[in-house]
């Protein structure tokens, strides 16, 4: 099929899948690839469902998007169902203030469409600070969905005090906040999390004891108590670049999904020592197997095809394209 087929692989995929991918990247890079894959009749997304949905929204009408494992979801994306988000938006209107929703791409097409419709945008862990700055410059407060930790860490990176971030807990009446707390906040972060990145201060302490002199880098989905004890933090591709740029002979401890950490260790092993902060795997990313990819490429079953409700597409595209257009 040559360039009529484009296989995209997220960094957290198994090595044997990465070996078949035309492009490997983090969420942002793969969203850009999907948007620029004009020649491909078929895009195969080796990753999780929200990523393939974004590819579907950004790809052209004549292109088809498939997943080898369409059941591979993201528990964090599921933590912000639309009906709860709509309730939170109503609460904000009673609290007052000018709000704009920003959704991490790790969210459903419904949530992206909710953002697009209300002047908001998506972001990834690579560009969250740029998207937050874009929103704050418009003199808006941010409702950030669905990752509390990326929300708090991004606000911190922009120099906002901790008190400027409030947490909206959808299991509590009015999210557990009141008009006074909302008035002090510049960012209201949804109480969602990625279990793969729940590294703790103890994990950092153990790594410092086991690898004295090592540099520690973690993904920004890590809770702030641990992240602030690390030497650096960054999205998946920023972690890759950090290891590539590390001086020969150094030791790097990496807090992110184990498939990527093992690959970095194997790739750079002769030059730098790379260790996992703690072995932590994403079961959903692991659902894509070489056998599953082969079965898809041989048979193209309809049930592996990813579609987005046409009623959501235009607004979800607005949110994604606003993100891609922020310089
Ligand atoms: P990035 O690819 O944006 O670093 O996100 C990590 C992640 O958790 C993907 O599910
Ligand atoms: Fe979701 Fe976390 Fe897996 Fe990424 S690593 S897909 S955020 S569960």
XYZ file of C-alpha atoms and ligand atoms in Angstrom:
345
model
C 0.000 0.000 0.000
C 3.061 2.269 0.313
C 2.009 5.810 1.267
C -1.704 4.912 0.987
C -1.242 3.442 4.474
C 0.049 5.389 7.479
C 0.765 3.560 10.748
C 1.077 5.821 13.802
C 2.551 4.520 17.066
C 2.551 6.180 20.479
C 5.816 5.964 22.440
C 4.157 3.716 25.071
C 3.450 0.938 22.545
C 5.275 -2.394 22.671
C 8.613 -2.492 20.826
C 7.308 -4.882 18.167
C 4.565 -2.367 17.281
C 7.017 0.549 17.214
C 9.011 -1.492 14.654
C 6.058 -1.337 12.217
C 5.139 2.329 12.705
C 5.741 4.943 9.985
C 5.756 7.616 12.693
C 6.384 7.314 16.420
C 5.567 10.198 18.722
C 3.705 11.626 21.678
C 0.071 12.716 21.561
C 0.854 16.122 20.036
C 3.200 14.831 17.340
C 0.772 12.081 16.338
C -2.170 14.517 16.186
C -0.081 16.706 13.853
C 0.846 13.667 11.731
C -2.799 12.616 11.446
C -3.741 16.133 10.319
C -0.969 16.102 7.687
C -1.461 12.562 6.374
C -3.310 13.672 3.223
C -2.072 10.849 0.941
C -2.992 8.005 3.261
C -6.291 6.273 2.496
C -5.998 4.349 5.742
C -4.537 5.557 9.042
C -3.832 2.841 11.614
C -3.548 4.241 15.126
C -1.536 2.133 17.550
C -2.381 3.827 20.807
C -5.561 4.416 22.804
C -9.057 5.375 21.723
C -8.973 9.139 22.385
C -5.893 9.438 20.137
C -7.565 7.609 17.241
C -10.670 9.775 17.749
C -8.519 12.907 17.421
C -6.962 11.434 14.263
C -10.480 10.788 12.916
C -11.498 14.393 13.610
C -8.336 15.859 12.046
C -8.041 13.533 9.014
C -9.828 14.181 5.726
C -13.288 12.812 4.854
C -11.830 10.354 2.304
C -9.468 8.821 4.868
C -10.388 5.906 7.157
C -8.978 5.554 10.689
C -8.531 2.136 12.294
C -7.226 0.768 15.571
C -5.777 -2.749 15.950
C -7.320 -2.784 19.466
C -10.413 -0.544 19.415
C -11.186 -1.516 23.018
C -8.034 0.210 24.282
C -9.387 3.156 26.252
C -7.962 5.527 28.830
C -9.302 5.376 32.411
C -8.396 9.038 32.930
C -10.368 10.163 29.850
C -13.378 8.290 31.296
C -13.154 10.307 34.545
C -14.805 13.329 32.896
C -18.189 12.224 31.502
C -20.072 14.990 29.662
C -23.066 15.063 32.032
C -20.788 15.789 35.023
C -18.849 18.401 33.068
C -22.096 20.139 32.085
C -23.071 20.225 35.773
C -19.704 21.775 36.646
C -20.168 24.388 33.903
C -23.571 25.287 35.444
C -21.922 25.578 38.878
C -19.357 27.983 37.401
C -22.078 30.188 35.985
C -23.557 30.542 39.495
C -20.086 31.320 40.948
C -19.474 34.123 38.421
C -16.293 35.047 36.541
C -15.327 34.478 32.893
C -14.357 30.846 32.289
C -13.013 28.930 29.311
C -12.753 25.130 29.153
C -9.421 23.530 28.233
C -9.336 19.761 27.725
C -6.279 17.573 27.781
C -6.429 15.499 24.575
C -6.854 12.529 26.926
C -10.618 13.090 26.805
C -13.584 11.938 24.736
C -14.733 13.619 21.507
C -17.787 14.802 23.484
C -15.554 16.748 25.884
C -13.479 18.178 23.036
C -16.697 19.300 21.328
C -17.897 20.841 24.634
C -14.668 22.891 24.702
C -14.785 23.870 21.041
C -18.363 25.100 21.375
C -17.464 27.356 24.320
C -14.382 29.011 22.823
C -11.967 26.561 24.450
C -9.153 24.402 23.137
C -7.472 21.087 23.744
C -3.878 20.712 24.907
C -1.345 17.934 25.314
C 1.347 17.594 27.938
C 3.778 19.137 25.399
C 1.897 22.389 24.903
C -0.271 22.781 28.045
C 1.664 25.895 29.179
C 1.144 27.590 25.793
C -2.574 26.805 25.797
C -2.978 27.999 29.419
C -1.171 31.270 28.536
C -3.439 31.712 25.507
C -6.512 31.348 27.764
C -5.201 33.511 30.620
C -4.221 36.299 28.185
C -7.898 36.521 27.232
C -8.562 37.292 30.891
C -10.363 33.979 31.351
C -10.250 31.487 34.174
C -9.606 27.912 33.041
C -11.772 24.868 33.702
C -9.189 22.155 33.025
C -10.317 18.599 32.206
C -9.687 15.827 33.194
C -6.219 15.679 34.835
C -5.829 17.482 38.175
C -2.062 16.993 38.125
C -1.294 18.297 34.630
C -3.515 21.273 35.518
C -1.695 22.023 38.794
C 1.784 21.418 37.336
C 1.136 23.634 34.311
C -0.108 26.475 36.548
C 3.055 26.062 38.654
C 5.251 26.175 35.515
C 3.598 29.485 34.612
C 4.461 30.898 38.033
C 0.933 30.866 39.478
C 0.740 30.346 43.256
C -0.767 27.070 44.518
C -3.811 28.952 45.813
C -4.637 29.909 42.207
C -5.493 26.259 41.483
C -8.703 24.821 42.940
C -9.836 21.246 42.428
C -13.328 20.381 41.207
C -14.365 17.012 42.627
C -17.391 15.799 40.621
C -18.441 13.420 43.409
C -19.092 16.341 45.787
C -21.982 18.839 45.643
C -20.834 21.884 43.600
C -17.507 20.094 43.106
C -16.575 20.748 46.750
C -15.918 24.445 46.133
C -17.875 27.654 46.673
C -18.034 31.075 45.035
C -15.211 32.416 47.252
C -12.812 29.602 46.330
C -13.733 29.906 42.641
C -13.099 33.666 42.765
C -9.518 33.118 44.040
C -8.779 30.468 41.402
C -7.329 31.054 37.936
C -7.468 27.329 37.197
C -10.126 24.868 38.281
C -8.665 21.410 37.773
C -10.949 18.387 37.411
C -10.190 15.646 39.911
C -8.952 13.029 37.423
C -5.634 11.205 37.293
C -3.591 8.668 35.339
C -2.812 5.658 37.527
C 0.317 4.950 35.448
C 1.886 8.238 36.564
C 0.957 8.190 40.267
C 4.574 8.444 41.374
C 5.131 9.519 44.983
C 7.691 11.421 47.063
C 8.754 7.986 48.398
C 9.499 6.808 44.832
C 11.762 9.842 44.366
C 13.453 9.254 47.741
C 14.113 5.593 46.890
C 15.588 6.517 43.497
C 17.880 9.150 45.088
C 19.125 6.501 47.551
C 19.614 3.807 44.874
C 21.179 6.091 42.236
C 23.107 8.890 43.970
C 24.005 11.638 41.500
C 21.325 10.586 38.992
C 18.992 13.117 37.374
C 15.296 12.350 37.772
C 12.731 13.353 35.143
C 8.978 12.671 35.391
C 5.908 13.131 33.183
C 3.660 16.091 34.210
C 0.741 13.735 34.979
C 2.749 13.059 38.170
C 1.317 14.609 41.403
C 3.048 17.881 42.311
C 4.403 16.551 45.649
C 6.621 14.115 43.694
C 7.159 16.240 40.580
C 8.668 19.118 42.566
C 11.274 16.771 44.058
C 12.410 15.662 40.600
C 15.134 17.481 38.634
C 12.961 17.946 35.550
C 9.568 17.170 34.097
C 8.297 16.975 30.565
C 5.956 15.308 28.116
C 6.916 12.010 26.556
C 8.876 13.592 23.698
C 10.540 16.056 26.094
C 11.664 13.064 28.183
C 13.079 11.419 25.035
C 15.026 14.601 24.197
C 16.260 14.940 27.809
C 17.784 11.464 27.670
C 19.249 12.086 24.192
C 20.917 15.296 25.436
C 22.261 13.831 28.699
C 26.079 13.887 29.019
C 27.873 10.582 28.432
C 28.364 8.611 31.626
C 25.335 10.114 33.398
C 22.453 8.257 35.028
C 18.830 9.232 34.387
C 15.839 7.955 36.336
C 12.628 8.266 34.316
C 9.085 8.398 35.715
C 6.742 7.399 32.920
C 5.293 4.327 31.190
C 7.637 1.357 31.367
C 7.715 0.478 27.638
C 9.256 3.851 26.849
C 11.709 3.707 29.770
C 12.933 0.236 28.732
C 13.332 1.366 25.112
C 15.332 4.438 26.171
C 17.522 2.222 28.364
C 18.201 -0.141 25.452
C 18.790 2.643 22.902
C 21.150 4.730 25.025
C 22.602 1.993 27.220
C 26.200 2.386 25.970
C 26.248 6.117 26.726
C 23.910 6.782 29.679
C 22.283 4.539 32.275
C 18.473 4.834 32.231
C 16.345 3.399 35.069
C 12.598 3.440 35.706
C 11.470 5.491 38.719
C 9.115 2.556 39.308
C 7.949 0.006 36.734
C 4.491 1.258 35.766
C 2.602 -0.056 32.745
C -0.432 1.162 30.813
C -2.567 -1.923 30.261
C -4.570 -0.166 27.581
C -1.503 0.724 25.522
C -0.417 -2.927 25.811
C -3.684 -4.154 24.233
C -2.224 -3.517 20.770
C -0.254 -6.593 19.771
C 1.615 -7.578 16.623
C -0.973 -10.331 15.965
C -3.779 -7.765 16.325
C -2.040 -5.390 13.905
C -1.558 -8.192 11.373
C -5.224 -9.254 11.625
C -6.271 -5.647 10.974
C -3.960 -5.230 7.966
C -5.171 -8.516 6.416
C -8.911 -8.126 6.949
C -9.773 -4.459 7.695
C -12.767 -5.428 9.877
C -15.435 -2.743 10.191
C -15.436 -3.087 14.007
C -11.852 -1.756 14.052
C -12.851 1.403 12.219
C -13.030 4.544 14.369
C -15.832 7.022 13.765
C -16.845 10.194 15.584
C -20.480 11.283 15.793
C -20.898 13.835 12.950
C -22.762 16.125 15.413
C -19.576 16.383 17.523
C -16.989 16.568 14.775
C -17.073 20.284 13.900
C -16.788 21.482 17.520
C -14.183 18.863 18.446
C -12.183 19.949 15.365
C -12.450 23.585 16.510
C -10.889 22.706 19.889
C -8.120 20.599 18.325
C -7.322 23.108 15.581
C -7.202 26.014 18.060
C -4.523 24.035 19.906
C -2.570 23.260 16.721
C -2.687 26.922 15.681
C -1.305 28.351 18.947
C 2.323 29.215 18.017
P 1.918 12.472 25.934
O 2.007 11.572 24.755
O 1.250 13.775 25.553
O 3.180 12.678 26.668
O 0.856 11.818 26.944
C 1.149 10.740 27.698
C -0.001 9.890 27.891
O -0.356 9.574 28.962
C -0.658 9.384 26.729
O -1.684 8.633 27.125
Fe -4.472 6.979 29.866
Fe -2.425 7.034 31.547
Fe -2.599 5.043 29.783
Fe -2.024 7.536 28.976
S -0.769 6.227 30.261
S -3.494 6.132 28.053
S -3.237 8.745 30.424
S -4.036 5.476 31.474
